[in-house]
Coordinates of C-alpha atoms in Angstrom, one line a residue:
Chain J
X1 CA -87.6 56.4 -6.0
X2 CA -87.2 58.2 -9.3
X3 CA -84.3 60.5 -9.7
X4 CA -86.2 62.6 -12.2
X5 CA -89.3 63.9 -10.1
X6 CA -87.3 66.9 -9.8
X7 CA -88.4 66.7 -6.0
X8 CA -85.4 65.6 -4.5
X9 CA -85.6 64.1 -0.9
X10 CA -88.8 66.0 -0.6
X11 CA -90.3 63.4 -3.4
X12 CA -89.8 60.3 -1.5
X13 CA -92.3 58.6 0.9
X14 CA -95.7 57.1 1.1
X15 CA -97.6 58.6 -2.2
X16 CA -100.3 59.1 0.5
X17 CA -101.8 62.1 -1.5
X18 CA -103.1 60.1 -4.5
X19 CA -104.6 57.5 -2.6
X20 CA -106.7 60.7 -1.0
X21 CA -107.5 61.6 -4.0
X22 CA -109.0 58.2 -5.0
X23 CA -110.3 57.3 -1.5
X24 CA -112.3 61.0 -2.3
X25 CA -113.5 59.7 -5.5
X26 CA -114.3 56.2 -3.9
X27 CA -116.1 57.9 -0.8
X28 CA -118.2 59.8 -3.4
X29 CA -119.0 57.0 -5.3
X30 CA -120.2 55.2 -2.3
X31 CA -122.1 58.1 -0.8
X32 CA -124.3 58.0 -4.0
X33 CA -125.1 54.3 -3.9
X34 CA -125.9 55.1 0.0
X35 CA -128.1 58.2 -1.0
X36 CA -131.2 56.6 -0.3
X37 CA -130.5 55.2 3.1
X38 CA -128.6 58.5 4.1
X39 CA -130.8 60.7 2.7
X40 CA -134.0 59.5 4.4
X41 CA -132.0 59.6 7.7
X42 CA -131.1 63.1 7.2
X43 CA -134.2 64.5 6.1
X44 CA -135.8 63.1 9.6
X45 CA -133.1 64.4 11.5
X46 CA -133.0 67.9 10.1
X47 CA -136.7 68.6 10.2
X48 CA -136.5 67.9 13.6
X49 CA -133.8 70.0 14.7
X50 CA -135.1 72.4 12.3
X51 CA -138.7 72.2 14.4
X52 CA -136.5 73.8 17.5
X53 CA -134.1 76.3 15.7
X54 CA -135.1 79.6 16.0
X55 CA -132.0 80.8 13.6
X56 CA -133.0 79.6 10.6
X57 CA -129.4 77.8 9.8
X58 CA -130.9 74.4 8.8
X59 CA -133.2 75.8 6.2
X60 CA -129.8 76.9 4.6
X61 CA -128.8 72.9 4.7
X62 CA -129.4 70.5 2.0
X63 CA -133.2 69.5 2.3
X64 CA -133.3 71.6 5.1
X65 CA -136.8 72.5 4.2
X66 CA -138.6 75.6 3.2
X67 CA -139.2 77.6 0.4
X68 CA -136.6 79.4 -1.8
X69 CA -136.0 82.6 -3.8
X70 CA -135.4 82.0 -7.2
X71 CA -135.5 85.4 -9.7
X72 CA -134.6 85.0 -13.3
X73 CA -133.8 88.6 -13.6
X74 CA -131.9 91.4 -11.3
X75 CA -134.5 92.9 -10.0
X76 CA -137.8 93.0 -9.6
X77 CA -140.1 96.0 -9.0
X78 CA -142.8 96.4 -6.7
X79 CA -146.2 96.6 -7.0
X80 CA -148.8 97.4 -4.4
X81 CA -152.4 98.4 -4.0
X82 CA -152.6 101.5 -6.6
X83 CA -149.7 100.3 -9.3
X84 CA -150.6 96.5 -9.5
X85 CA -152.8 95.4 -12.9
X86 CA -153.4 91.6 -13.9
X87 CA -154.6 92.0 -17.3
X88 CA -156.9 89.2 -19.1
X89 CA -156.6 89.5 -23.3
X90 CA -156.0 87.5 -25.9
X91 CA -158.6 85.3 -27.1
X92 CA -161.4 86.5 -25.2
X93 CA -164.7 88.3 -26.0
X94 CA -164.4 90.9 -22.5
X95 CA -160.6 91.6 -22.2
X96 CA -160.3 93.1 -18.4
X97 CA -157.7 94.4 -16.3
X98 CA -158.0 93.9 -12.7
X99 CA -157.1 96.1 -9.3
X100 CA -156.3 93.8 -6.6
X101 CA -159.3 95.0 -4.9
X102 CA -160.9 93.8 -7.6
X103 CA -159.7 90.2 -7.5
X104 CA -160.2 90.3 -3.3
X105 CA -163.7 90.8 -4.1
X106 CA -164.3 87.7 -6.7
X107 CA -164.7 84.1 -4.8
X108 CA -161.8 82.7 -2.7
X109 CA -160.5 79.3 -2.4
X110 CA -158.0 78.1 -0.4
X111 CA -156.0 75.1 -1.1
X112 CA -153.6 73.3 1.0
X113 CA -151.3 71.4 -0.5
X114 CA -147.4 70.5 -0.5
X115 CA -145.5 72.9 -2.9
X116 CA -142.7 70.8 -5.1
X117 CA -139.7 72.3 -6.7
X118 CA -138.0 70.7 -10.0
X119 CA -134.7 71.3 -7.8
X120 CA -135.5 68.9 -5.5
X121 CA -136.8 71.0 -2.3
X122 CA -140.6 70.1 -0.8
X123 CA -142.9 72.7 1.3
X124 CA -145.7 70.5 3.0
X125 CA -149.2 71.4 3.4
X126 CA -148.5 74.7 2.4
X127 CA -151.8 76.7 2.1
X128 CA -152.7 79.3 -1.2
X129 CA -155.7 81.2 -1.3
X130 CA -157.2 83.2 -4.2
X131 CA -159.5 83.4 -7.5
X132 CA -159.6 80.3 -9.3
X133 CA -157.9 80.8 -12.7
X134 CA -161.1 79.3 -14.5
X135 CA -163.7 82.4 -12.6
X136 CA -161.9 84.6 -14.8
X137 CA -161.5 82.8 -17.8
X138 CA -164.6 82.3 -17.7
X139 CA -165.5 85.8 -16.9
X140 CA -163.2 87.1 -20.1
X141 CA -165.6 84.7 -22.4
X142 CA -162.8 82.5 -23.9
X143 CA -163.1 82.6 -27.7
X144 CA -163.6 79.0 -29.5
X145 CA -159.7 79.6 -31.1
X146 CA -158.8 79.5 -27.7
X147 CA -156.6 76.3 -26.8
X148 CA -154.2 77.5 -24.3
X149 CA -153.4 79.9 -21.6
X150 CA -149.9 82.4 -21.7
X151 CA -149.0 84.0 -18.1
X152 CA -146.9 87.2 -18.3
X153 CA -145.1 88.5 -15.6
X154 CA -144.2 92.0 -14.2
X155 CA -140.5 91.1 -13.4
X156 CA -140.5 91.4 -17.5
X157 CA -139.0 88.4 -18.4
X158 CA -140.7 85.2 -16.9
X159 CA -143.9 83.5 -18.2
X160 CA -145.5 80.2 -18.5
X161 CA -148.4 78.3 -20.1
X162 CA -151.1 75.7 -19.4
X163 CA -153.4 73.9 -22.0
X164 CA -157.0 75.6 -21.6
X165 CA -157.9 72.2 -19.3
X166 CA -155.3 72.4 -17.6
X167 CA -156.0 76.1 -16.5
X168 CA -160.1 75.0 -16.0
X169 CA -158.5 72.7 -13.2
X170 CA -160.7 73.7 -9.9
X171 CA -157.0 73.6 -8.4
X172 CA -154.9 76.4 -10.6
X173 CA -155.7 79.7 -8.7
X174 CA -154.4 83.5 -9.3
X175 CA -153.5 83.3 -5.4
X176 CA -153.6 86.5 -3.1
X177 CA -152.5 84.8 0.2
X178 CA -149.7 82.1 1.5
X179 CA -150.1 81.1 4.3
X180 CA -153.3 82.8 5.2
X181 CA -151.0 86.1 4.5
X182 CA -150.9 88.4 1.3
X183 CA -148.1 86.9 -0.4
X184 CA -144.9 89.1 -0.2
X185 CA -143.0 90.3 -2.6
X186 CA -140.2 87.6 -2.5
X187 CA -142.8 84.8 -2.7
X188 CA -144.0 86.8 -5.8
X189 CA -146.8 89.1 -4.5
X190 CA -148.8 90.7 -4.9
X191 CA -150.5 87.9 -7.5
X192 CA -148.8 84.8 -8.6
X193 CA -150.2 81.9 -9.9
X194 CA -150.5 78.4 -8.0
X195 CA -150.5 75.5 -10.1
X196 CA -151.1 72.7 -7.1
X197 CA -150.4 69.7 -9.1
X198 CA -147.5 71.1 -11.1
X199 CA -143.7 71.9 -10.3
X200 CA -143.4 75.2 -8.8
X201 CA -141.8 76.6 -11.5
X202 CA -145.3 76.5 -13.4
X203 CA -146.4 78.7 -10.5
X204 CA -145.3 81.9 -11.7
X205 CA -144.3 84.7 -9.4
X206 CA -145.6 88.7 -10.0
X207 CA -148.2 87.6 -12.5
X208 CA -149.3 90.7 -14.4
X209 CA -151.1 89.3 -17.4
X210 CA -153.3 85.9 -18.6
X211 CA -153.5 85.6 -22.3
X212 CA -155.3 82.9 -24.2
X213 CA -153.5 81.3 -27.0
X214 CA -154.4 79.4 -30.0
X215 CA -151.4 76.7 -28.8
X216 CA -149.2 76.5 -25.8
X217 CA -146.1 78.9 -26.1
X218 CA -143.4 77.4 -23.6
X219 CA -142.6 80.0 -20.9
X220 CA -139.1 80.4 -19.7
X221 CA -137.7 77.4 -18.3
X222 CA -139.7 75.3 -20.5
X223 CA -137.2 77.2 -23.3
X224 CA -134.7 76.1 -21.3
X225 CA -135.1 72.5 -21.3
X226 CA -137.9 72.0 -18.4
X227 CA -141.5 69.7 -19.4
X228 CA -144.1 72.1 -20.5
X229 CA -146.5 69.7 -18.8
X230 CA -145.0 69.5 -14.9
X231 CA -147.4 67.2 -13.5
X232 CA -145.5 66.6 -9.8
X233 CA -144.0 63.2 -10.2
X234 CA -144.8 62.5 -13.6
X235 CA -142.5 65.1 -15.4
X236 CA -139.4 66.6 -15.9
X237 CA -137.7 62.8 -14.9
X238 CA -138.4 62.9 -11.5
X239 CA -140.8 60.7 -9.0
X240 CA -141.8 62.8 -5.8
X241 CA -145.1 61.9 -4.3
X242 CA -148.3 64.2 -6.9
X243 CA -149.2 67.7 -4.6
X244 CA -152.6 67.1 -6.3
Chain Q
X1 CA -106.3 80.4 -19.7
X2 CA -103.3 79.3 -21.0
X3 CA -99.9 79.8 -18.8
X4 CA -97.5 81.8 -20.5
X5 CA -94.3 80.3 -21.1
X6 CA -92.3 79.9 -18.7
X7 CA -89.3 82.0 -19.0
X8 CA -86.0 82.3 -17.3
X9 CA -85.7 84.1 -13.6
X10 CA -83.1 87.2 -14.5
X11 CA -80.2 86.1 -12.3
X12 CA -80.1 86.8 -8.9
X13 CA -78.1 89.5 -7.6
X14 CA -75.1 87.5 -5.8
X15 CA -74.0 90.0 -3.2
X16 CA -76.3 92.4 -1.4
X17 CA -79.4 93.5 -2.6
X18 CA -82.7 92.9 -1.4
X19 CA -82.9 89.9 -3.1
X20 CA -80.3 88.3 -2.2
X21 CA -82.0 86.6 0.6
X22 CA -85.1 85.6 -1.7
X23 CA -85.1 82.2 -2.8
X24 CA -87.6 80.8 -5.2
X25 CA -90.4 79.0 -4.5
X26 CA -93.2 79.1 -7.2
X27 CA -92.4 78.9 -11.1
X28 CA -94.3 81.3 -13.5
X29 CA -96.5 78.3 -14.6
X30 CA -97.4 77.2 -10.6
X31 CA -98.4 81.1 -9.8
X32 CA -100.6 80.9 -13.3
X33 CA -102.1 77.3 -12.4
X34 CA -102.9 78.6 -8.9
X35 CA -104.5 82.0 -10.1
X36 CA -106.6 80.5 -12.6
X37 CA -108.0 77.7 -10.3
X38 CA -108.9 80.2 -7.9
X39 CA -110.3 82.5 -10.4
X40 CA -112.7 80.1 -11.2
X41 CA -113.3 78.2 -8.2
X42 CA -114.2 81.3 -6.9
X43 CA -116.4 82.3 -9.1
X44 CA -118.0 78.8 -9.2
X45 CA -118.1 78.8 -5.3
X46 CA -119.5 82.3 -5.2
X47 CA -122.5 81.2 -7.6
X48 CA -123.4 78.8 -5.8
X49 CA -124.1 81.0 -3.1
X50 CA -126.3 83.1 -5.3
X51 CA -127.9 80.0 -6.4
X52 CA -128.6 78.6 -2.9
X53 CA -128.8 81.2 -0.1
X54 CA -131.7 82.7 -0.1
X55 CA -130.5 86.4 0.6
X56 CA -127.7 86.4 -2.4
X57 CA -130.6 85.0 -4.8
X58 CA -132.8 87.7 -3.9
X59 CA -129.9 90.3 -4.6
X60 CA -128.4 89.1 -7.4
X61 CA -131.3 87.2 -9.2
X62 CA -130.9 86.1 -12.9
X63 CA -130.8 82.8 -12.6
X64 CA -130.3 80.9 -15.8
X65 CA -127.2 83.1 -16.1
X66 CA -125.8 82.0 -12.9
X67 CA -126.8 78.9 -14.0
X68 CA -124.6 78.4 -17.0
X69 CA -121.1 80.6 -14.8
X70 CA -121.9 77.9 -12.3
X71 CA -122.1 75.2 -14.5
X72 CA -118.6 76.3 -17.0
X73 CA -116.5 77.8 -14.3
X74 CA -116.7 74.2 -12.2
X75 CA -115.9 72.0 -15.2
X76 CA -113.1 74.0 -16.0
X77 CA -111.8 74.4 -12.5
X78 CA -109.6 70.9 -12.9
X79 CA -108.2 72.7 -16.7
X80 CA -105.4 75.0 -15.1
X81 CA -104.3 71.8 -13.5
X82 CA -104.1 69.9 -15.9
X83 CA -102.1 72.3 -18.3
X84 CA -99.9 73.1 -15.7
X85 CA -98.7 68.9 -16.4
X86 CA -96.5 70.4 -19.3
X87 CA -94.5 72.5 -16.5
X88 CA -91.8 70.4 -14.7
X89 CA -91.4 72.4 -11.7
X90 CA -95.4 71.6 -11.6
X91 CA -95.0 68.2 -11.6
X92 CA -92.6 68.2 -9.4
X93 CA -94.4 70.1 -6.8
X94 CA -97.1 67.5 -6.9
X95 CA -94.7 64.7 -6.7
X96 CA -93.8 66.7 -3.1
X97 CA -97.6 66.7 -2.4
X98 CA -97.9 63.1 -3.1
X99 CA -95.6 61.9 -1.0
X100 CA -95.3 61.5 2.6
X101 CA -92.3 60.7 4.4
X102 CA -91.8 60.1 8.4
X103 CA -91.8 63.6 9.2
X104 CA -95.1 64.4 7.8
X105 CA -96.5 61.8 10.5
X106 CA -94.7 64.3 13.0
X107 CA -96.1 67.2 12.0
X108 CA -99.9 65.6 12.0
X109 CA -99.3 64.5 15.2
X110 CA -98.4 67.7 16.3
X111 CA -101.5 69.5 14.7
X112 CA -103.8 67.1 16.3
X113 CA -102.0 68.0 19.5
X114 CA -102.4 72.0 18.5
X115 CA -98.4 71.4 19.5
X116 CA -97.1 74.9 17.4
X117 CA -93.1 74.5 18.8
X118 CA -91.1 74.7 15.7
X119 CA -89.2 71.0 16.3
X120 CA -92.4 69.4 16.5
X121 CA -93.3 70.9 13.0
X122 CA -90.9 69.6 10.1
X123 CA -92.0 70.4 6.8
X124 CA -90.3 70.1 3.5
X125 CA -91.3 72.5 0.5
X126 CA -95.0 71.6 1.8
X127 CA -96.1 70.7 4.8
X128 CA -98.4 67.9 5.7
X129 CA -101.4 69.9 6.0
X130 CA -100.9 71.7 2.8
X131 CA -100.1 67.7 1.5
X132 CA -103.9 67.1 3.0
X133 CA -105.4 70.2 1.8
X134 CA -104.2 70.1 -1.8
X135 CA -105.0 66.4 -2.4
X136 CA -108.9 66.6 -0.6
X137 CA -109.5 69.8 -2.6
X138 CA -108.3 67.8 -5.6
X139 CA -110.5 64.8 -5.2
X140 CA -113.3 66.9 -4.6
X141 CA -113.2 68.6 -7.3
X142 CA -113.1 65.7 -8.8
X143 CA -116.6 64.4 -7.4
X144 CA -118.1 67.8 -7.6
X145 CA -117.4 68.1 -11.5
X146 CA -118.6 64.1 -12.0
X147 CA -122.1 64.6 -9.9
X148 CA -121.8 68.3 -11.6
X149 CA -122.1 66.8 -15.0
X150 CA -125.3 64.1 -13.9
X151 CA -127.2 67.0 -12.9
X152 CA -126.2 69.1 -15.3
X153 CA -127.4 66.6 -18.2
X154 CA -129.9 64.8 -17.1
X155 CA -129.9 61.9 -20.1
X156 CA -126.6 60.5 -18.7
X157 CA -128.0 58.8 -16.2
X158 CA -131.1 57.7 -14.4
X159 CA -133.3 59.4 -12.4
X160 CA -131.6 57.7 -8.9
X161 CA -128.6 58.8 -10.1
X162 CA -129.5 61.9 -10.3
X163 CA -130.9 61.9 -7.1
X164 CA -127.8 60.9 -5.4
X165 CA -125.7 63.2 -7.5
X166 CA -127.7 66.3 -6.0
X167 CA -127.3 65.0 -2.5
X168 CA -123.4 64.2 -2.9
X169 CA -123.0 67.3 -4.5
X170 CA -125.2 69.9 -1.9
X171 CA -123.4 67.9 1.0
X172 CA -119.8 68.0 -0.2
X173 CA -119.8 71.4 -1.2
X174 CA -120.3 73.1 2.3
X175 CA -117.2 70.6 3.1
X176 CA -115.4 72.0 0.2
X177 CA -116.2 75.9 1.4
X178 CA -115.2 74.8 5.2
X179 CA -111.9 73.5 3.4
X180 CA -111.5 76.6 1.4
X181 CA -112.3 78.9 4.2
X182 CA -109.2 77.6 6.0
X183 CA -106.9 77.7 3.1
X184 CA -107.6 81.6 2.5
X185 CA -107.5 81.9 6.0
X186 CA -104.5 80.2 6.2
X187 CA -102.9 82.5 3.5
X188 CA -104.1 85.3 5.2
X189 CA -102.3 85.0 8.7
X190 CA -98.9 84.5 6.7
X191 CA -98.2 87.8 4.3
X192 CA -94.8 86.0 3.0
X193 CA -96.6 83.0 1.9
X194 CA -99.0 84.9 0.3
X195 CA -95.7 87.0 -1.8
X196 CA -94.4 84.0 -2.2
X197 CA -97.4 82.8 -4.5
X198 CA -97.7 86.5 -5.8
X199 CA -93.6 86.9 -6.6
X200 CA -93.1 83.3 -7.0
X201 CA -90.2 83.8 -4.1
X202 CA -89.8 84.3 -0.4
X203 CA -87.7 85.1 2.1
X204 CA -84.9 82.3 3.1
X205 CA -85.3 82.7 6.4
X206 CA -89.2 82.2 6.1
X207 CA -88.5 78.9 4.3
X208 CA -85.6 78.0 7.0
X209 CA -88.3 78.5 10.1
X210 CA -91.2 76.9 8.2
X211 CA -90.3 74.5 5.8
X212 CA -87.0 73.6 7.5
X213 CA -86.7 70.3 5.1
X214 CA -87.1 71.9 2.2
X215 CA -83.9 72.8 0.0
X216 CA -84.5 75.8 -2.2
X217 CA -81.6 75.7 -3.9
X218 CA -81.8 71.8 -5.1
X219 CA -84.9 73.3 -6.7
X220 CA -86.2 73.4 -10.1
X221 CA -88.0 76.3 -10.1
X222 CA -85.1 78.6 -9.9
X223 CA -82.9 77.8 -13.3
X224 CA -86.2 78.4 -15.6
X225 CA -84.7 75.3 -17.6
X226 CA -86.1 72.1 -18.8
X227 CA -89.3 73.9 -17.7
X228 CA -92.1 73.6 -20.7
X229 CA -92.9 71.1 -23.3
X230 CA -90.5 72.9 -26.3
X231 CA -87.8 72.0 -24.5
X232 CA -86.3 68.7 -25.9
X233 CA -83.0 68.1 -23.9
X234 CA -85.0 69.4 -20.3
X235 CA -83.2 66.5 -18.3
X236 CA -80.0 67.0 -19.8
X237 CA -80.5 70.8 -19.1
X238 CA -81.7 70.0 -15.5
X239 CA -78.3 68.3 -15.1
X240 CA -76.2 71.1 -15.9
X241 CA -78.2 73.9 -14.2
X242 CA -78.2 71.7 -11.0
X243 CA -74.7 71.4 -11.5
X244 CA -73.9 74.8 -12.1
X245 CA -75.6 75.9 -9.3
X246 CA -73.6 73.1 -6.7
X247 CA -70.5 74.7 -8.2
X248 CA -71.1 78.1 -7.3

């Protein structure tokens, strides 16, 4: 051994910790190139333990399923009934601020679809129900300037955009229910919009405002990197199954 | 963070004193290396949680924030480490860690047995456990930071890659916070080994009962010399303060 370890006696042996170390870095390796097999295993063995666990724990696993809460800023206030507004401006000829009784009382369609996250997690056949973004575009009387659509929200900090055909798609909705329930506040109720054949991010929670646009502004992630256009498995370098 | 300098331990009192039956264990540059790693393994760890469980995200929220702590505190988590190379008492603690001699296999034996009788348990400055602990949390940190970095920019590599790296990465960390989990728990149940990485010493009589292999006073951490890159003559140094101290 070598005298000048400075680890006397103690320094002498099988240098059993540095082949851990590589052994970890070797079992990593491996574990990606098996990914596909073990991952596919997993997935079926999860959801069907998760089917019979009335904790909850395996949602908390890796593709454990389900949805989760992601916030870009501290907090978020509440609106209900009396204090909730979804404004309509911009481009328009009839700007219009609506009550959520008001919305209830426009046409509802529900759409049942899976919801896809950029980060990887699936919700299947998850249903939405609400106004169809294009009944109040077309109510507002979008001007001929008018090329794309700017969604504000009342957490203050997050929005996002669609092209004006995008937004006409029969399935982008100003949704009201999930799950045949009003949304709550941590799915982003009372309003959020449901873009079915985007990435949920597109889908923005606590929606308080629509605003058509001359161009596309890019809302908050898109700033930070994510596809302004998050068509489900063509975007953002990723292949998942479409939701639409 | 860089460690300070390491500088020389005021001498021991010989006779008496509280001290006197203190022997050192942990060089300034160890404690440092150890307090930054866990500083931002920690928070790394801790980010994670807010980025993942559901409850924490809702509390804490601002996400492309945690985002970027997660991201910079767990590619700099391997940095105190690797500065702490310049610091030969450092080094030499790791050579300990590396290797395993026959006794180790006792003690591992004895754990898998839950056998807790002191004969059964011979350790030198670390025990085989610790030996296990240190070198898994090593090479996963390792893994974490490499499948870190796919996800993190998403040109390296292709899309499978990526893929995998997510998968590898969500799976090996709730290993990683298992491992951890024990370590602090570990530290926990034993107050002197916790002063002995606060103070850098502990009691003799701690290290008699449970690192009865280890010989404190062979060790470098002690004389403060030939400790630190400045210092061109460190063996020579070593030598004497080694010396010095079989003469006294």
């Amino acid at each position: 051994m070598n005298p000048n370890t400075g680890a006397g006696p103690d320094g002498e042996g099988t240098p059993v910790g540095r082949r851990l170390v590589l052994g970890m870095l070797g079992l990593g390796a491996g574990a990606m190139a098996a990914t596909p097999w073990l991952q596919s295993g997993l997935e079926t063995a999860l959801g069907a333990v998760a089917d019979k666990d009335p904790t909850g724990v395996t949602g908390l696993l890796p593709n454990g399923g389900g949805f989760r809460y992601y916030s870009v800023t501290s907090s978020v206030p509440h609106k209900d009934d009396s204090s909730y507004r979804l404004t309509v401006d911009g481009l328009v000829d009839k700007p219009a601020a609506y009550r959520l009784a008001d919305l209830r009382a426009l046409p509802q369609t529900r759409l049942v679809r899976d919801v896809q996250c950029v980060t990887g997690w699936r919700v299947p056949e998850t249903p939405f129900e609400g106004v169809r973004l294009s009944t109040l575009l077309d109510a507002a009387g979008v001007s001929p300037r008018g090329k794309a659509v700017r969604f504000t929200c009342f957490d203050g900090a997050y929005s996002e955009s669609l092209t004006l055909d995008q937004a006409r798609r029969s399935d982008v909705l100003v949704a009201l229910k999930l799950k045949d329930k009003p949304i709550g506040h941590s799915h982003g109720g009372p309003v959020r919009l449901y873009v079915a054949p985007m990435y949920f991010y597109k889908s923005a929670k606590w929606l308080s405002g629509i605003t058509v646009t001359d161009e596309v502004r890019p809302g908050y992630w898109e700033e930070r990197g994510y596809d302004v256009d998050a068509w489900v498995g063509r975007s953002n370098g990723r292949d998942d199954d479409p939701t639409a | 963070m860089t460690p300070p300098p390491e500088r020389t331990v005021p001498p021991r009192p010989r006779a008496g004193g509280r001290d006197g039956s203190r022997v050192p264990r942990f060089s300034p540059a160890e404690r440092w290396v150890h307090r930054t790693t866990a500083l931002l393994l920690g928070l790394c760890v801790f980010s994670a949680g807010c980025l993942y469980l559901p409850a924490l995200a809702e509390l804490v929220g601002r996400r492309a924030l945690v985002v970027t702590i997660h991201e910079w505190t767990g590619i700099l988590t391997p940095v105190p480490a690797l500065l702490g190379l310049v610091s030969r008492a450092f080094r030499a603690d790791l050579t300990r860690i590396n290797r395993f001699g026959p006794h180790d296999r006792v003690w591992l034996r004895a754990a898998l047995r839950r056998d807790h009788r002191r004969q059964e348990r011979p350790a030198g400055k670390f025990n085989a456990g610790q030996k296990l602990y240190a070198s898994y949390i090593a090479g996963a940190v390792l893994v974490m930071a490499g499948t870190g970095l796919l996800m993190w920019f998403t040109g390296l590599a292709p899309l499978v890659w990526r893929t995998s790296a997510t998968f590898v990465h969500d799976w090996l960390a709730l290993a990683v916070v298992a491992v951890l989990i024990g370590h602090i728990g570990k530290a926990f149940a034993d107050p002197e080994a916790r002063r002995g990485m606060r103070t850098g010493r502990v009691e003799r009589e701690w290290a008699a009962r449970e690192h009865p292999l280890w010989r404190p006073d062979e060790d470098l951490v002690g004389d403060g010399h030939g400790d630190g890159p400045g210092n061109g003559h460190a063996d020579a140094e070593h030598q004497i303060g080694g010396h010095e101290r079989r003469v006294r």
